[in-house]
Structure formats: structure tokens, C-alpha cells
PDB file of C-alpha atoms in Angstrom:
ATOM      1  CA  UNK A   1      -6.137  33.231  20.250  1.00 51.00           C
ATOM      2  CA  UNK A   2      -2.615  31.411  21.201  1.00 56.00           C
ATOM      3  CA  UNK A   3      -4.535  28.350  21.086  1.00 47.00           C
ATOM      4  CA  UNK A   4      -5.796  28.923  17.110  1.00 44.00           C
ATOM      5  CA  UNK A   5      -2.789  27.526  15.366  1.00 44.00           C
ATOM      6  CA  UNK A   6      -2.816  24.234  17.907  1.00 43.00           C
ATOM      7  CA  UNK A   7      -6.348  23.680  17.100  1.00 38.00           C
ATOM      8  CA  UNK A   8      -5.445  24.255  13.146  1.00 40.00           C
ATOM      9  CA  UNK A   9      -2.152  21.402  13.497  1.00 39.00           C
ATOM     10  CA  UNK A  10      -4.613  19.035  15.241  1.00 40.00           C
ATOM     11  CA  UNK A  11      -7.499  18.838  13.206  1.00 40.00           C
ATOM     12  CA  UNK A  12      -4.739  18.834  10.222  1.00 41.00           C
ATOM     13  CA  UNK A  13      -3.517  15.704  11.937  1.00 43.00           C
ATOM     14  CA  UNK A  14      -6.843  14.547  12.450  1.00 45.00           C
ATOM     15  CA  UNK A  15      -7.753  14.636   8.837  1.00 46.00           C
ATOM     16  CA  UNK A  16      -4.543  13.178   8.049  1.00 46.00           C
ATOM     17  CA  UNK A  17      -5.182   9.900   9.767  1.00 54.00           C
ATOM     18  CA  UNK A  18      -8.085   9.212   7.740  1.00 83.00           C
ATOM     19  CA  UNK A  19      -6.164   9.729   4.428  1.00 94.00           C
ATOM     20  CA  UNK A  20      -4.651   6.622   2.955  1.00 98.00           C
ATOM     21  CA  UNK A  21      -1.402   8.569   1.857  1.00 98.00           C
ATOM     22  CA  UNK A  22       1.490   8.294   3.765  1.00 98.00           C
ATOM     23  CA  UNK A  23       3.817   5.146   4.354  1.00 99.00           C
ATOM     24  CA  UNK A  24       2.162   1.891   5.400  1.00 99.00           C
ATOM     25  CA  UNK A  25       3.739  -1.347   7.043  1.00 99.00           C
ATOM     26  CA  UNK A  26       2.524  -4.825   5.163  1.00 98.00           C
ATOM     27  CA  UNK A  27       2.522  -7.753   7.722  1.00 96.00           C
ATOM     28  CA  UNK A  28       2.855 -11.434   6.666  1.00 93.00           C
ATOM     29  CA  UNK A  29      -0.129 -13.135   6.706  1.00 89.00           C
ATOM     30  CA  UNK A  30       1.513 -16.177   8.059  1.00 90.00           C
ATOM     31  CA  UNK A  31       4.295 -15.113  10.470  1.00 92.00           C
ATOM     32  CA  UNK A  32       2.635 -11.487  11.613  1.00 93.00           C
ATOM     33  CA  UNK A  33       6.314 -10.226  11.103  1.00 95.00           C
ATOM     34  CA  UNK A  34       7.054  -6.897   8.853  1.00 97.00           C
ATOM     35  CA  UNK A  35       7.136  -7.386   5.521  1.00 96.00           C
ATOM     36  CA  UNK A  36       8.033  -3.797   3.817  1.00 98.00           C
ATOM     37  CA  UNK A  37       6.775  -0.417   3.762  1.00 99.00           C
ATOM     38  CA  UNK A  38       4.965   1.141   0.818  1.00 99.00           C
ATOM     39  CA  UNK A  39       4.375   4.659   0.448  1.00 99.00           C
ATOM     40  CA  UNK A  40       0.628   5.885  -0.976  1.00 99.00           C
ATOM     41  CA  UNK A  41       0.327   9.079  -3.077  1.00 99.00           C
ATOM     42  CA  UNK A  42      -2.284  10.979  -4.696  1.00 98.00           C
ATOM     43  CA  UNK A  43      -1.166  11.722  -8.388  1.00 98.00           C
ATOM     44  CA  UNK A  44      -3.443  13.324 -10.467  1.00 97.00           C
ATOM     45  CA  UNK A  45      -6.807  12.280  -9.023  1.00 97.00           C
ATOM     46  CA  UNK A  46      -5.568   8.503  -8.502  1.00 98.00           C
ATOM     47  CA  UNK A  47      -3.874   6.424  -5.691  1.00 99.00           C
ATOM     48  CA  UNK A  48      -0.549   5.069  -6.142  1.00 99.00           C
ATOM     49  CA  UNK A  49       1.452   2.991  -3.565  1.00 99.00           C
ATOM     50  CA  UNK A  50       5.238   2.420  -4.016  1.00 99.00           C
ATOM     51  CA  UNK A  51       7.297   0.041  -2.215  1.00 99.00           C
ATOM     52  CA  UNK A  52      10.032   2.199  -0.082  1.00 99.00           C
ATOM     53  CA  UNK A  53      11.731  -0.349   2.001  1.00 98.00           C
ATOM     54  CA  UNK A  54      11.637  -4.447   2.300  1.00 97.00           C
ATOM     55  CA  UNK A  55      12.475  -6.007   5.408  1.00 97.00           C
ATOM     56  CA  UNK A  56      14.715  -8.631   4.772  1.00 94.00           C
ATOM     57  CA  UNK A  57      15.718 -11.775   6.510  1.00 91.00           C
ATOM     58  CA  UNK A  58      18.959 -13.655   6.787  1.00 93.00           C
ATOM     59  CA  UNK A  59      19.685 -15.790   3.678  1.00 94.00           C
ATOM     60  CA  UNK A  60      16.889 -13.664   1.591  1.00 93.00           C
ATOM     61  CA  UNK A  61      18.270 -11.191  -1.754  1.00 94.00           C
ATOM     62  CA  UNK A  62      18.470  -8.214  -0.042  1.00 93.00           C
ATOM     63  CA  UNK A  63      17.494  -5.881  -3.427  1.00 95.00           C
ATOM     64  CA  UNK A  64      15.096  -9.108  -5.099  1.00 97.00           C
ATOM     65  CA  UNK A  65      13.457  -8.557  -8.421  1.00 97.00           C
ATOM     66  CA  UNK A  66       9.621  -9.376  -9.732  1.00 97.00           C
ATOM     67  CA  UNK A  67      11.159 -12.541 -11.696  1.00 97.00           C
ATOM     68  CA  UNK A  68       7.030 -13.640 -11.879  1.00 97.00           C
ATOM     69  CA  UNK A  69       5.747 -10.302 -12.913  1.00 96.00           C
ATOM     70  CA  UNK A  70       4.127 -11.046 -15.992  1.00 93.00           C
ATOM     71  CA  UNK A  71       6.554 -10.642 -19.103  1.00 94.00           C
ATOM     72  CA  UNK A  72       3.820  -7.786 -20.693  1.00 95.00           C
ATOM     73  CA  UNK A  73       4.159  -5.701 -17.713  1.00 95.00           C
ATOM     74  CA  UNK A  74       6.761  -2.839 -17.380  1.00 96.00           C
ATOM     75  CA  UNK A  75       7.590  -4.155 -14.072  1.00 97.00           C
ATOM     76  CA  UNK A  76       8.602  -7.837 -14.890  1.00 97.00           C
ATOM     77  CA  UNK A  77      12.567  -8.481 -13.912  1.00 97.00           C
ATOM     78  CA  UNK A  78      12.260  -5.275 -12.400  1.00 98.00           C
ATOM     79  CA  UNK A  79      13.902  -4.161  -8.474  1.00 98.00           C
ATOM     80  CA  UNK A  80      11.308  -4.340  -6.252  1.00 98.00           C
ATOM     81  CA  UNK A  81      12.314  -1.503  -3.931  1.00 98.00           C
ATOM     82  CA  UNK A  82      10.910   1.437  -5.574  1.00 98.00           C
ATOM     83  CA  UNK A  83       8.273  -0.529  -7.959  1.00 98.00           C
ATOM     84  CA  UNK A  84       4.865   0.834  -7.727  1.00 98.00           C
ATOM     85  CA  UNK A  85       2.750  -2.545  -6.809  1.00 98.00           C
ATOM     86  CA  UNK A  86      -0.558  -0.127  -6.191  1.00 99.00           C
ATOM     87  CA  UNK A  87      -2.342   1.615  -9.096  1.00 98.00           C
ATOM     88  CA  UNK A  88      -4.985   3.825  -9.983  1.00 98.00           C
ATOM     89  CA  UNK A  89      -7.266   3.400  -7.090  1.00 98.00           C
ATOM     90  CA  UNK A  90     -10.096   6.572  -7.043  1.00 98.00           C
ATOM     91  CA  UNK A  91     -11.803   7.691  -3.693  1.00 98.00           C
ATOM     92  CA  UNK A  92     -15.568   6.740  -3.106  1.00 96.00           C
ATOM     93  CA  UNK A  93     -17.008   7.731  -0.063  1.00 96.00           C
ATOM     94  CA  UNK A  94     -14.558   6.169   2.521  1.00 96.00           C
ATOM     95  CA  UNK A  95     -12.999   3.702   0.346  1.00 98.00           C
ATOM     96  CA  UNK A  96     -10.266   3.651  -2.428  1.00 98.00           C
ATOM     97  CA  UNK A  97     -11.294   0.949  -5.416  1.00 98.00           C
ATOM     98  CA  UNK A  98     -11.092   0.528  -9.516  1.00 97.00           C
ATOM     99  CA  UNK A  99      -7.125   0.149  -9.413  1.00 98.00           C
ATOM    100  CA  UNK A 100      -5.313  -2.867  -8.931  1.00 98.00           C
ATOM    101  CA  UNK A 101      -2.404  -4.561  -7.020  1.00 98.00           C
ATOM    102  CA  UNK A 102       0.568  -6.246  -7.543  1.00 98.00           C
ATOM    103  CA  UNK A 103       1.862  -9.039  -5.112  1.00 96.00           C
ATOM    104  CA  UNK A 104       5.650  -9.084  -6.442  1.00 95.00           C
ATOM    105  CA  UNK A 105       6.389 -12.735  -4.327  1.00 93.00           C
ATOM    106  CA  UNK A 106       4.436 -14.607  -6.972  1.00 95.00           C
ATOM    107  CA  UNK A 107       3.713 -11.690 -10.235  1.00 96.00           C
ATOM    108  CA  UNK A 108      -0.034 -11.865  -9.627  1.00 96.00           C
ATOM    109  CA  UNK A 109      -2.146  -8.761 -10.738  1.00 96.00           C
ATOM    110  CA  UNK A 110      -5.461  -8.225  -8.419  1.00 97.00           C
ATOM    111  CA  UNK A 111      -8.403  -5.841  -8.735  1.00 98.00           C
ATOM    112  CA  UNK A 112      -8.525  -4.117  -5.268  1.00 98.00           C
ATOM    113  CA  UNK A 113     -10.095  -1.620  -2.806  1.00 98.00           C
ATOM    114  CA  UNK A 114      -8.906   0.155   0.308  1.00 99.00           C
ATOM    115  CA  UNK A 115     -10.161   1.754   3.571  1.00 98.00           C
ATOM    116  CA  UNK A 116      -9.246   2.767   6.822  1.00 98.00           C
ATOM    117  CA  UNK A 117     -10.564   1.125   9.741  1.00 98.00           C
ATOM    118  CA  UNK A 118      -9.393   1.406  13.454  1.00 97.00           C
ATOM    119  CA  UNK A 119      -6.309   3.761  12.340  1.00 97.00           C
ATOM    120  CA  UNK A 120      -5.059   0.641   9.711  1.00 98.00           C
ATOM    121  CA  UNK A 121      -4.974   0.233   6.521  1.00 99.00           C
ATOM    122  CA  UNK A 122      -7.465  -2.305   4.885  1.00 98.00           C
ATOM    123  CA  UNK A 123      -6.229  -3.828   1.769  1.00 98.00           C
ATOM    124  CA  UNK A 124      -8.526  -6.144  -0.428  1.00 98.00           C
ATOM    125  CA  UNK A 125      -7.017  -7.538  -3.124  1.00 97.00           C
ATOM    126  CA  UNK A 126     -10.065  -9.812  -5.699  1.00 96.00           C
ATOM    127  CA  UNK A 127      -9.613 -12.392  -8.087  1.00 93.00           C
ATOM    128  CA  UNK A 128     -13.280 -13.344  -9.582  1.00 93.00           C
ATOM    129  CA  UNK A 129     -15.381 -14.048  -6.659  1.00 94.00           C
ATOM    130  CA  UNK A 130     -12.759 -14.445  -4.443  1.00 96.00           C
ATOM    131  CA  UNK A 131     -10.800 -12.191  -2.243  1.00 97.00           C
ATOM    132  CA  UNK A 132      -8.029 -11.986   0.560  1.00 96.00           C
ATOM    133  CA  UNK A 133      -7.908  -9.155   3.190  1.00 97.00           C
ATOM    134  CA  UNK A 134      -4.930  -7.469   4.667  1.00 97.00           C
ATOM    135  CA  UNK A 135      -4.337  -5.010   7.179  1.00 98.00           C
ATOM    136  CA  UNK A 136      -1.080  -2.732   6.984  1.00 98.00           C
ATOM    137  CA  UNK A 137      -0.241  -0.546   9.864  1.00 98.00           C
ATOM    138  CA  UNK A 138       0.869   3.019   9.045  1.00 98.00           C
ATOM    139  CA  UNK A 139       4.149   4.166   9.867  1.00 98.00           C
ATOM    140  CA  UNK A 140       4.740   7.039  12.450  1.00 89.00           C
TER     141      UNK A 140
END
């Protein structure tokens, strides 16, 4: 019986790890350094991911703005840190889809799906036929 609630916390964390809330770490595809970290939450039924923090490197605006986000959207001209670049994705089976993501370096909207796969974060983003795959590593 003392070992009941240890069981309970580890299969809690277990089931946890498969989830795709939490806070994430995007890489560059280029350099492999950090880029930011964006938080995912459920909100009614849907996946949302907000960026939390933005690594930044000498020279770079340390609070930068989406100055390419389309003028139409709500989010063009707006602070980056905070901005909610993932929107509503829905679960199917073991992958998140039918939302969409915002890259806020060049204002581009995408179509997208994610999954987890070796403990990371899969993140497709589509545009027509073609796609672009990256993997985000979850912050501990």
C-alpha cells in the first residue's frame, strides 16, 4: 500500500509525456541552436501553442514584433512573446491536425499537424503539396 500513490505519480507522468501540452523548445533548422519556447494548451477541445520566451542573440530586438504577419490578422505588428503562433489543432488518434501555424520570422500562415515521437515534439507545418518538418524538444 505505501507504494500506491508512487505508482499513481508515475503513470501520471507517464501519460504526461505523451501529451503535447506543456512547454516545448523550437530549434533552428539551420544552426541547431534554441530558438524560443512555446507553451501548448488544451482550450476547449482545441490545441493552442503560445510563444513564452525567445532566445535572443547579440545585436537581435530583444521584444521583436510580427512586422510580416499578414495586415488581416489580429496578430500583424503585434509582440511576439506571448502571441499564440499555434491554433486550433484537434486530437486524432496520436496526432494533433486541422489547425494551423504561424512562423512570425517571415508572417507565413501553414496548415499543420503534430505528434510525439521519441519523447519530441513533431511539428509539420504544409503549404499545398509541400511540407517542412520540425522537431521541438520539451522543456523539463
Amino acid at each position: 500500500m505505501k507504494f500506491l500513490p508512487f505508482v499513481f505519480i508515475i503513470i501520471s507522468i507517464a501519460g504526461n509525456c505523451q501529451s503535447i501540452t506543456g512547454r516545448w523548445t523550437t530549434i533552428d533548422d539551420d544552426s541547431g541552436e534554441e530558438k524560443s519556447i512555446v507553451e501548448i494548451a488544451e482550450r476547449g477541445g482545441k490545441f493552442y501553442g503560445k510563444v513564452v520566451k525567445i532566445f535572443v542573440k547579440p545585436g537581435d530586438d530583444p521584444d521583436p514584433v510580427c512586422k510580416d504577419c499578414p495586415a488581416d490578422d489580429t496578430r500583424h505588428n503585434k509582440k511576439i512573446i506571448g502571441m499564440e503562433i499555434i491554433r486550433d489543432l484537434k486530437k486524432s488518434g496520436d496526432e494533433y491536425a486541422d489547425g494551423d501555424i504561424l512562423d512570425p520570422e517571415i508572417g507565413k500562415v501553414y496548415r499543420c499537424k503534430l505528434w510525439i515521437e521519441g519523447g519530441n515534439l513533431k511539428v509539420r507545418g504544409y503549404w499545398g503539396p509541400f511540407f517542412r518538418t520540425q522537431t521541438w524538444k520539451r522543456v523539463l
